[in-house]
PDB file of C-alpha atoms in Angstrom:
ATOM      1  CA  MET N   6      -9.893 -98.417 -23.369  1.00 80.00           C
ATOM      2  CA  VAL N   7     -11.441-100.217 -20.436  1.00 91.00           C
ATOM      3  CA  VAL N   8     -11.380 -98.535 -17.017  1.00 94.00           C
ATOM      4  CA  LYS N   9     -12.012 -99.821 -13.518  1.00 95.00           C
ATOM      5  CA  THR N  10     -12.114 -97.461 -10.526  1.00 97.00           C
ATOM      6  CA  HIS N  11     -11.925 -98.492  -6.887  1.00 97.00           C
ATOM      7  CA  ILE N  12     -12.982 -95.792  -4.423  1.00 96.00           C
ATOM      8  CA  GLU N  13     -14.028 -97.750  -1.317  1.00 92.00           C
ATOM      9  CA  TYR N  14     -12.517-101.103  -0.383  1.00 94.00           C
ATOM     10  CA  ASP N  15     -11.628-103.113   2.702  1.00 92.00           C
ATOM     11  CA  SER N  16      -7.851-102.815   2.794  1.00 92.00           C
ATOM     12  CA  VAL N  17      -4.886-101.834   0.654  1.00 90.00           C
ATOM     13  CA  ASP N  18      -4.358-105.506  -0.194  1.00 92.00           C
ATOM     14  CA  SER N  19      -7.973-106.385  -0.978  1.00 94.00           C
ATOM     15  CA  ILE N  20      -8.062-105.572  -4.704  1.00 95.00           C
ATOM     16  CA  PRO N  21      -5.745-107.716  -6.861  1.00 94.00           C
ATOM     17  CA  HIS N  22      -3.963-106.154  -9.822  1.00 95.00           C
ATOM     18  CA  PRO N  23      -5.901-106.933 -13.041  1.00 94.00           C
ATOM     19  CA  GLY N  24      -2.765-108.340 -14.662  1.00 93.00           C
ATOM     20  CA  ALA N  25      -0.866-107.972 -17.910  1.00 91.00           C
ATOM     21  CA  GLY N  26      -2.338-105.486 -20.333  1.00 93.00           C
ATOM     22  CA  TRP N  27      -3.344-103.057 -17.564  1.00 96.00           C
ATOM     23  CA  THR N  28      -1.734-100.108 -15.784  1.00 97.00           C
ATOM     24  CA  ARG N  29      -2.737 -99.585 -12.159  1.00 98.00           C
ATOM     25  CA  PHE N  30      -2.633 -95.967 -10.945  1.00 98.00           C
ATOM     26  CA  VAL N  31      -2.799 -95.266  -7.211  1.00 98.00           C
ATOM     27  CA  CYS N  32      -4.090 -91.712  -6.765  1.00 98.00           C
ATOM     28  CA  ILE N  33      -3.681 -89.514  -3.687  1.00 98.00           C
ATOM     29  CA  SER N  34      -3.717 -85.814  -2.874  1.00 98.00           C
ATOM     30  CA  ASP N  35      -3.855 -83.457   0.129  1.00 97.00           C
ATOM     31  CA  THR N  36      -2.010 -85.708   2.531  1.00 97.00           C
ATOM     32  CA  HIS N  37      -0.867 -82.625   4.495  1.00 96.00           C
ATOM     33  CA  SER N  38       2.207 -84.240   6.087  1.00 96.00           C
ATOM     34  CA  ARG N  39       0.347 -87.436   7.030  1.00 94.00           C
ATOM     35  CA  ARG N  40       1.646 -90.851   5.994  1.00 93.00           C
ATOM     36  CA  GLU N  41      -1.056 -93.133   4.659  1.00 90.00           C
ATOM     37  CA  PRO N  42      -1.074 -96.862   3.863  1.00 93.00           C
ATOM     38  CA  LEU N  43      -1.021 -97.179   0.083  1.00 96.00           C
ATOM     39  CA  PRO N  44      -2.104 -99.999  -2.222  1.00 96.00           C
ATOM     40  CA  PHE N  45       0.611-101.222  -4.555  1.00 96.00           C
ATOM     41  CA  GLY N  46       0.344-100.279  -8.208  1.00 97.00           C
ATOM     42  CA  ASP N  47       2.361 -99.557 -11.313  1.00 97.00           C
ATOM     43  CA  VAL N  48       2.186 -95.783 -10.797  1.00 98.00           C
ATOM     44  CA  LEU N  49       1.682 -93.600  -7.722  1.00 98.00           C
ATOM     45  CA  LEU N  50       0.252 -90.124  -8.426  1.00 98.00           C
ATOM     46  CA  HIS N  51       0.135 -87.342  -5.787  1.00 98.00           C
ATOM     47  CA  SER N  52      -1.698 -84.150  -6.763  1.00 98.00           C
ATOM     48  CA  GLY N  53      -0.368 -81.730  -4.200  1.00 97.00           C
ATOM     49  CA  ASP N  54      -0.585 -80.345  -0.688  1.00 97.00           C
ATOM     50  CA  LEU N  55       2.195 -82.666   0.297  1.00 98.00           C
ATOM     51  CA  SER N  56       2.778 -80.733   3.519  1.00 97.00           C
ATOM     52  CA  ALA N  57       0.696 -79.226   6.297  1.00 96.00           C
ATOM     53  CA  TRP N  58       2.179 -75.720   6.311  1.00 94.00           C
ATOM     54  CA  GLY N  59       4.844 -75.690   3.624  1.00 96.00           C
ATOM     55  CA  TYR N  60       7.997 -75.820   5.729  1.00 96.00           C
ATOM     56  CA  PRO N  61      11.047 -77.414   4.102  1.00 97.00           C
ATOM     57  CA  HIS N  62      11.375 -80.048   6.823  1.00 97.00           C
ATOM     58  CA  GLN N  63       7.738 -81.061   6.248  1.00 97.00           C
ATOM     59  CA  VAL N  64       8.211 -81.443   2.501  1.00 98.00           C
ATOM     60  CA  LYS N  65      11.429 -83.400   3.040  1.00 98.00           C
ATOM     61  CA  ALA N  66       9.624 -85.775   5.418  1.00 98.00           C
ATOM     62  CA  VAL N  67       6.946 -86.435   2.793  1.00 98.00           C
ATOM     63  CA  ILE N  68       9.576 -87.073   0.137  1.00 98.00           C
ATOM     64  CA  SER N  69      11.284 -89.524   2.495  1.00 98.00           C
ATOM     65  CA  TRP N  70       7.996 -91.402   2.905  1.00 98.00           C
ATOM     66  CA  LEU N  71       7.286 -91.526  -0.825  1.00 98.00           C
ATOM     67  CA  LYS N  72      10.845 -92.616  -1.637  1.00 98.00           C
ATOM     68  CA  GLU N  73      10.216 -95.716   0.475  1.00 97.00           C
ATOM     69  CA  GLU N  74       7.048 -96.702  -1.371  1.00 98.00           C
ATOM     70  CA  PRO N  75       7.596 -99.608  -3.801  1.00 97.00           C
ATOM     71  CA  HIS N  76       5.667 -98.278  -6.818  1.00 97.00           C
ATOM     72  CA  PRO N  77       8.014 -98.385  -9.865  1.00 97.00           C
ATOM     73  CA  VAL N  78       6.931 -94.894 -10.978  1.00 98.00           C
ATOM     74  CA  LYS N  79       5.928 -92.099  -8.586  1.00 98.00           C
ATOM     75  CA  ILE N  80       4.895 -88.641  -9.812  1.00 98.00           C
ATOM     76  CA  ILE N  81       4.046 -85.660  -7.617  1.00 98.00           C
ATOM     77  CA  VAL N  82       3.049 -82.025  -7.912  1.00 98.00           C
ATOM     78  CA  ALA N  83       2.864 -79.377  -5.210  1.00 98.00           C
ATOM     79  CA  GLY N  84      -0.227 -77.553  -3.971  1.00 98.00           C
ATOM     80  CA  ASN N  85      -1.193 -74.285  -2.320  1.00 97.00           C
ATOM     81  CA  HIS N  86       0.059 -75.500   1.091  1.00 96.00           C
ATOM     82  CA  ASP N  87       3.552 -76.252  -0.222  1.00 97.00           C
ATOM     83  CA  LEU N  88       4.875 -72.726   0.225  1.00 96.00           C
ATOM     84  CA  CYS N  89       8.574 -73.533   0.280  1.00 97.00           C
ATOM     85  CA  LEU N  90       8.446 -74.949  -3.260  1.00 98.00           C
ATOM     86  CA  ASP N  91       7.039 -71.771  -4.862  1.00 97.00           C
ATOM     87  CA  ALA N  92       9.995 -69.642  -5.908  1.00 96.00           C
ATOM     88  CA  ARG N  93       7.691 -66.744  -6.806  1.00 95.00           C
ATOM     89  CA  LEU N  94       6.686 -66.060  -3.194  1.00 94.00           C
ATOM     90  CA  PRO N  95       8.554 -63.315  -1.317  1.00 91.00           C
ATOM     91  CA  ILE N  96      10.834 -64.357   1.529  1.00 89.00           C
ATOM     92  CA  GLU N  97       8.333 -62.787   3.966  1.00 85.00           C
ATOM     93  CA  ALA N  98       5.889 -65.594   3.140  1.00 84.00           C
ATOM     94  CA  HIS N  99       8.268 -68.155   4.659  1.00 88.00           C
ATOM     95  CA  VAL N 100       8.309 -67.849   8.445  1.00 79.00           C
ATOM     96  CA  ASP N 101      11.753 -68.519   9.970  1.00 85.00           C
ATOM     97  CA  GLU N 102      13.238 -69.685   6.659  1.00 91.00           C
ATOM     98  CA  THR N 103      16.300 -68.411   4.829  1.00 93.00           C
ATOM     99  CA  PRO N 104      16.867 -68.141   1.090  1.00 94.00           C
ATOM    100  CA  GLU N 105      19.406 -70.958   1.480  1.00 95.00           C
ATOM    101  CA  SER N 106      16.940 -73.353   3.142  1.00 95.00           C
ATOM    102  CA  LEU N 107      14.333 -72.654   0.470  1.00 96.00           C
ATOM    103  CA  GLU N 108      16.788 -73.174  -2.365  1.00 96.00           C
ATOM    104  CA  SER N 109      17.951 -76.383  -0.726  1.00 97.00           C
ATOM    105  CA  ILE N 110      14.498 -78.010  -0.611  1.00 98.00           C
ATOM    106  CA  ARG N 111      13.730 -76.930  -4.195  1.00 98.00           C
ATOM    107  CA  GLU N 112      16.929 -78.573  -5.340  1.00 98.00           C
ATOM    108  CA  TYR N 113      16.255 -81.659  -3.227  1.00 98.00           C
ATOM    109  CA  VAL N 114      12.871 -82.500  -4.768  1.00 98.00           C
ATOM    110  CA  ARG N 115      14.589 -82.583  -8.172  1.00 98.00           C
ATOM    111  CA  SER N 116      17.766 -84.278  -6.996  1.00 98.00           C
ATOM    112  CA  GLN N 117      19.231 -87.445  -8.429  1.00 98.00           C
ATOM    113  CA  GLU N 118      18.743 -89.102  -5.045  1.00 97.00           C
ATOM    114  CA  VAL N 119      14.996 -88.558  -5.314  1.00 98.00           C
ATOM    115  CA  LYS N 120      14.869 -89.584  -8.970  1.00 97.00           C
ATOM    116  CA  ASN N 121      16.788 -92.766  -8.181  1.00 98.00           C
ATOM    117  CA  ALA N 122      13.908 -93.732  -5.886  1.00 98.00           C
ATOM    118  CA  GLY N 123      11.544 -93.493  -8.878  1.00 97.00           C
ATOM    119  CA  LEU N 124      10.078 -90.198  -7.622  1.00 98.00           C
ATOM    120  CA  ASN N 125       9.444 -87.418 -10.146  1.00 98.00           C
ATOM    121  CA  TYR N 126       8.488 -83.844  -9.204  1.00 98.00           C
ATOM    122  CA  LEU N 127       6.654 -81.876 -11.904  1.00 98.00           C
ATOM    123  CA  GLU N 128       6.072 -78.116 -11.856  1.00 98.00           C
ATOM    124  CA  HIS N 129       4.361 -77.027 -15.077  1.00 98.00           C
ATOM    125  CA  GLU N 130       6.242 -79.670 -17.046  1.00 98.00           C
ATOM    126  CA  SER N 131       5.960 -82.995 -18.841  1.00 98.00           C
ATOM    127  CA  MET N 132       7.529 -86.409 -18.593  1.00 98.00           C
ATOM    128  CA  GLU N 133       7.073 -89.785 -20.242  1.00 98.00           C
ATOM    129  CA  PHE N 134       7.519 -93.218 -18.717  1.00 98.00           C
ATOM    130  CA  THR N 135       7.067 -96.841 -19.732  1.00 97.00           C
ATOM    131  CA  THR N 136       5.550 -99.405 -17.386  1.00 94.00           C
ATOM    132  CA  GLU N 137       7.023-102.840 -16.810  1.00 89.00           C
ATOM    133  CA  GLY N 138       4.186-104.080 -19.012  1.00 87.00           C
ATOM    134  CA  GLY N 139       5.514-102.023 -21.928  1.00 92.00           C
ATOM    135  CA  ARG N 140       2.891 -99.238 -22.045  1.00 95.00           C
ATOM    136  CA  SER N 141       4.271 -95.723 -22.428  1.00 97.00           C
ATOM    137  CA  TRP N 142       2.383 -92.778 -20.918  1.00 98.00           C
ATOM    138  CA  LYS N 143       2.789 -89.023 -21.427  1.00 98.00           C
ATOM    139  CA  VAL N 144       2.245 -87.016 -18.244  1.00 98.00           C
ATOM    140  CA  TYR N 145       1.938 -83.339 -17.389  1.00 98.00           C
ATOM    141  CA  GLY N 146       1.888 -81.876 -13.884  1.00 98.00           C
ATOM    142  CA  SER N 147       0.869 -78.453 -12.565  1.00 98.00           C
ATOM    143  CA  PRO N 148       0.605 -77.237  -8.938  1.00 98.00           C
ATOM    144  CA  ALA N 149      -1.548 -74.210  -9.817  1.00 97.00           C
ATOM    145  CA  ALA N 150      -4.920 -73.245  -8.331  1.00 97.00           C
ATOM    146  CA  PRO N 151      -7.155 -70.154  -8.373  1.00 95.00           C
ATOM    147  CA  HIS N 152      -6.314 -67.569  -5.730  1.00 93.00           C
ATOM    148  CA  TYR N 153      -7.949 -68.115  -2.356  1.00 82.00           C
ATOM    149  CA  ALA N 154      -6.444 -66.408   0.696  1.00 76.00           C
ATOM    150  CA  GLY N 155      -2.694 -66.963   1.034  1.00 79.00           C
ATOM    151  CA  GLY N 156      -0.878 -69.840  -0.542  1.00 93.00           C
ATOM    152  CA  ALA N 157       1.542 -71.140  -3.132  1.00 97.00           C
ATOM    153  CA  PHE N 158       1.241 -71.487  -6.910  1.00 97.00           C
ATOM    154  CA  GLN N 159      -1.970 -69.441  -7.124  1.00 97.00           C
ATOM    155  CA  TYR N 160      -3.148 -67.268  -9.993  1.00 97.00           C
ATOM    156  CA  LYS N 161      -5.422 -64.257  -9.731  1.00 93.00           C
ATOM    157  CA  ASN N 162      -6.871 -63.598 -13.173  1.00 95.00           C
ATOM    158  CA  GLU N 163      -8.024 -65.097 -16.454  1.00 95.00           C
ATOM    159  CA  ALA N 164      -4.876 -64.199 -18.375  1.00 97.00           C
ATOM    160  CA  ALA N 165      -2.631 -65.969 -15.862  1.00 97.00           C
ATOM    161  CA  ALA N 166      -4.868 -69.045 -15.820  1.00 97.00           C
ATOM    162  CA  LYS N 167      -4.962 -69.337 -19.597  1.00 97.00           C
ATOM    163  CA  GLU N 168      -1.195 -68.876 -19.873  1.00 97.00           C
ATOM    164  CA  LEU N 169      -0.610 -71.683 -17.375  1.00 97.00           C
ATOM    165  CA  TYR N 170      -3.034 -74.198 -18.827  1.00 98.00           C
ATOM    166  CA  ASN N 171      -2.162 -73.516 -22.449  1.00 97.00           C
ATOM    167  CA  ARG N 172       1.232 -75.011 -21.607  1.00 97.00           C
ATOM    168  CA  ILE N 173      -0.334 -78.466 -21.256  1.00 98.00           C
ATOM    169  CA  PRO N 174       0.662 -80.397 -24.400  1.00 98.00           C
ATOM    170  CA  LEU N 175      -2.222 -81.617 -26.531  1.00 97.00           C
ATOM    171  CA  ASP N 176      -0.876 -85.179 -26.487  1.00 98.00           C
ATOM    172  CA  THR N 177      -0.976 -85.413 -22.678  1.00 98.00           C
ATOM    173  CA  GLU N 178      -2.455 -88.726 -21.541  1.00 98.00           C
ATOM    174  CA  ILE N 179      -2.147 -88.380 -17.756  1.00 98.00           C
ATOM    175  CA  LEU N 180      -2.722 -84.962 -16.186  1.00 98.00           C
ATOM    176  CA  LEU N 181      -1.982 -84.003 -12.575  1.00 98.00           C
ATOM    177  CA  THR N 182      -3.227 -80.670 -11.290  1.00 98.00           C
ATOM    178  CA  HIS N 183      -3.875 -79.479  -7.770  1.00 98.00           C
ATOM    179  CA  THR N 184      -7.145 -77.751  -8.620  1.00 98.00           C
ATOM    180  CA  PRO N 185     -10.190 -79.464 -10.114  1.00 98.00           C
ATOM    181  CA  PRO N 186     -11.760 -78.145 -13.299  1.00 98.00           C
ATOM    182  CA  PHE N 187     -15.024 -76.262 -12.887  1.00 97.00           C
ATOM    183  CA  GLU N 188     -18.050 -78.449 -12.028  1.00 97.00           C
ATOM    184  CA  VAL N 189     -16.048 -81.674 -11.876  1.00 98.00           C
ATOM    185  CA  LEU N 190     -15.735 -83.033  -8.325  1.00 98.00           C
ATOM    186  CA  ASP N 191     -15.275 -79.472  -7.053  1.00 97.00           C
ATOM    187  CA  LEU N 192     -18.348 -78.842  -4.881  1.00 96.00           C
ATOM    188  CA  THR N 193     -17.540 -77.311  -1.479  1.00 95.00           C
ATOM    189  CA  ARG N 194     -19.511 -77.786   1.720  1.00 92.00           C
ATOM    190  CA  LYS N 195     -21.131 -74.417   1.054  1.00 92.00           C
ATOM    191  CA  GLY N 196     -22.421 -75.623  -2.313  1.00 94.00           C
ATOM    192  CA  LYS N 197     -19.955 -73.654  -4.425  1.00 94.00           C
ATOM    193  CA  ASN N 198     -18.185 -75.046  -7.481  1.00 95.00           C
ATOM    194  CA  ALA N 199     -14.604 -74.054  -6.707  1.00 95.00           C
ATOM    195  CA  GLY N 200     -12.832 -75.540  -9.730  1.00 97.00           C
ATOM    196  CA  CYS N 201     -11.174 -73.607 -12.539  1.00 98.00           C
ATOM    197  CA  ARG N 202     -13.153 -72.774 -15.697  1.00 97.00           C
ATOM    198  CA  PHE N 203     -10.007 -72.260 -17.750  1.00 97.00           C
ATOM    199  CA  LEU N 204      -8.596 -75.654 -16.818  1.00 98.00           C
ATOM    200  CA  GLY N 205     -11.926 -77.122 -17.881  1.00 97.00           C
ATOM    201  CA  GLU N 206     -11.694 -75.355 -21.229  1.00 96.00           C
ATOM    202  CA  ARG N 207      -8.194 -76.707 -21.809  1.00 97.00           C
ATOM    203  CA  LEU N 208      -9.314 -80.230 -20.952  1.00 96.00           C
ATOM    204  CA  GLU N 209     -11.866 -80.056 -23.756  1.00 94.00           C
ATOM    205  CA  MET N 210      -8.902 -79.793 -26.136  1.00 94.00           C
ATOM    206  CA  LEU N 211      -6.943 -82.678 -24.600  1.00 96.00           C
ATOM    207  CA  HIS N 212      -8.459 -85.496 -26.626  1.00 94.00           C
ATOM    208  CA  SER N 213      -5.669 -87.898 -25.661  1.00 95.00           C
ATOM    209  CA  CYS N 214      -6.124 -87.414 -21.914  1.00 97.00           C
ATOM    210  CA  ARG N 215      -7.259 -90.637 -20.234  1.00 97.00           C
ATOM    211  CA  LEU N 216      -6.757 -89.760 -16.569  1.00 98.00           C
ATOM    212  CA  HIS N 217      -6.928 -86.439 -14.737  1.00 98.00           C
ATOM    213  CA  VAL N 218      -6.010 -86.514 -11.041  1.00 98.00           C
ATOM    214  CA  PHE N 219      -6.476 -83.530  -8.716  1.00 98.00           C
ATOM    215  CA  GLY N 220      -7.493 -82.679  -5.148  1.00 97.00           C
ATOM    216  CA  HIS N 221      -7.734 -79.346  -3.282  1.00 96.00           C
ATOM    217  CA  ILE N 222     -11.477 -79.597  -2.509  1.00 95.00           C
ATOM    218  CA  HIS N 223     -11.321 -82.265   0.163  1.00 95.00           C
ATOM    219  CA  GLU N 224     -15.030 -82.910   0.514  1.00 94.00           C
ATOM    220  CA  ALA N 225     -15.463 -83.576  -3.221  1.00 95.00           C
ATOM    221  CA  ARG N 226     -13.338 -86.734  -3.232  1.00 97.00           C
ATOM    222  CA  GLY N 227     -14.437 -89.300  -5.820  1.00 97.00           C
ATOM    223  CA  ALA N 228     -14.098 -90.480  -9.399  1.00 97.00           C
ATOM    224  CA  LEU N 229     -16.088 -89.958 -12.590  1.00 97.00           C
ATOM    225  CA  ILE N 230     -15.761 -91.308 -16.117  1.00 94.00           C
ATOM    226  CA  LEU N 231     -16.398 -88.542 -18.645  1.00 94.00           C
ATOM    227  CA  LYS N 232     -16.621 -88.556 -22.442  1.00 83.00           C
ATOM    228  CA  ASN N 233     -15.230 -85.912 -24.774  1.00 75.00           C
ATOM    229  CA  GLU N 234     -16.576 -84.856 -28.159  1.00 71.00           C
ATOM    230  CA  ASP N 235     -14.681 -87.736 -29.815  1.00 73.00           C
ATOM    231  CA  ASN N 236     -16.500 -90.157 -27.510  1.00 75.00           C
ATOM    232  CA  ASN N 237     -13.206 -90.987 -25.793  1.00 81.00           C
ATOM    233  CA  GLU N 238     -13.331 -91.602 -22.064  1.00 90.00           C
ATOM    234  CA  ARG N 239     -11.402 -89.656 -19.445  1.00 96.00           C
ATOM    235  CA  VAL N 240     -11.312 -90.605 -15.786  1.00 98.00           C
ATOM    236  CA  ALA N 241     -11.537 -87.623 -13.432  1.00 98.00           C
ATOM    237  CA  VAL N 242     -10.297 -88.315  -9.897  1.00 98.00           C
ATOM    238  CA  ASN N 243     -10.443 -86.024  -6.886  1.00 98.00           C
ATOM    239  CA  ALA N 244      -7.953 -87.979  -4.816  1.00 98.00           C
ATOM    240  CA  ALA N 245      -7.989 -85.855  -1.639  1.00 97.00           C
ATOM    241  CA  ILE N 246      -7.483 -88.033   1.416  1.00 93.00           C
ATOM    242  CA  ALA N 247      -7.248 -85.265   4.012  1.00 78.00           C
ATOM    243  CA  HIS N 248     -10.356 -86.615   5.778  1.00 74.00           C
ATOM    244  CA  ARG N 249      -9.744 -89.465   8.193  1.00 70.00           C
ATOM    245  CA  GLY N 250     -10.794 -92.764   6.698  1.00 76.00           C
ATOM    246  CA  SER N 251     -10.518 -91.660   3.071  1.00 89.00           C
ATOM    247  CA  LYS N 252      -8.564 -94.134   0.980  1.00 93.00           C
ATOM    248  CA  PRO N 253      -6.345 -93.721  -2.067  1.00 97.00           C
ATOM    249  CA  ILE N 254      -8.375 -94.112  -5.262  1.00 97.00           C
ATOM    250  CA  ILE N 255      -7.238 -96.899  -7.581  1.00 98.00           C
ATOM    251  CA  VAL N 256      -7.684 -96.571 -11.337  1.00 98.00           C
ATOM    252  CA  ASP N 257      -6.963 -99.516 -13.618  1.00 98.00           C
ATOM    253  CA  ILE N 258      -6.677 -98.717 -17.351  1.00 97.00           C
ATOM    254  CA  SER N 259      -6.341-101.374 -20.022  1.00 95.00           C
ATOM    255  CA  HIS N 260      -3.731-100.932 -22.734  1.00 87.00           C
TER     256      HIS N 260
END
């Protein structure tokens, strides 16, 4: 596997696609209801915090934006801001919303209309797709993150974390999570590593994983190429673009 990452560049049109034999992934996260100019690629990956405050109309507006994007495959997960998508939260967590409005947006993100636009919503689940170049990829997506104040899809203890991350199939090649793993692009402004240890432990078992995209810790945006015990490479991408001027991160992977 050969990998090229593009973190800073002049414009969304300034980096040509490497051509046949490559898959181009365009990675974003933490857009918080903002529309951003996106480079074209084979696959668009969004690792959560689609919305600013988790209202159904905000999530629907983001879905409308992403439906319009021309990437053949688009895969998204939710994040801790996307309250309306977390069915576990009590109704009291949703200001001025009804059970009907919440059910409606949860159905909409999985609707055939959305899927027909090439947009796939994953919530602790897998999918597989084949690029126009003929490369098939196995993907898993999770919106979960360690508990911090209020929010959606959060877990509070070790048992819950392990149960969630043990669901990730061992043959996963592309992983989307909202949280980073511990000590991988997870350093906060206060110097704390805010990633999840248990996600990191699971990643050590995912020998087929070639790309892990996450966000959540805005200030830790960037990309690293890591090696596992089999000497296989995995690209880790904190794709948060909540800060003004931050660009989507492009990852090109050879077949």
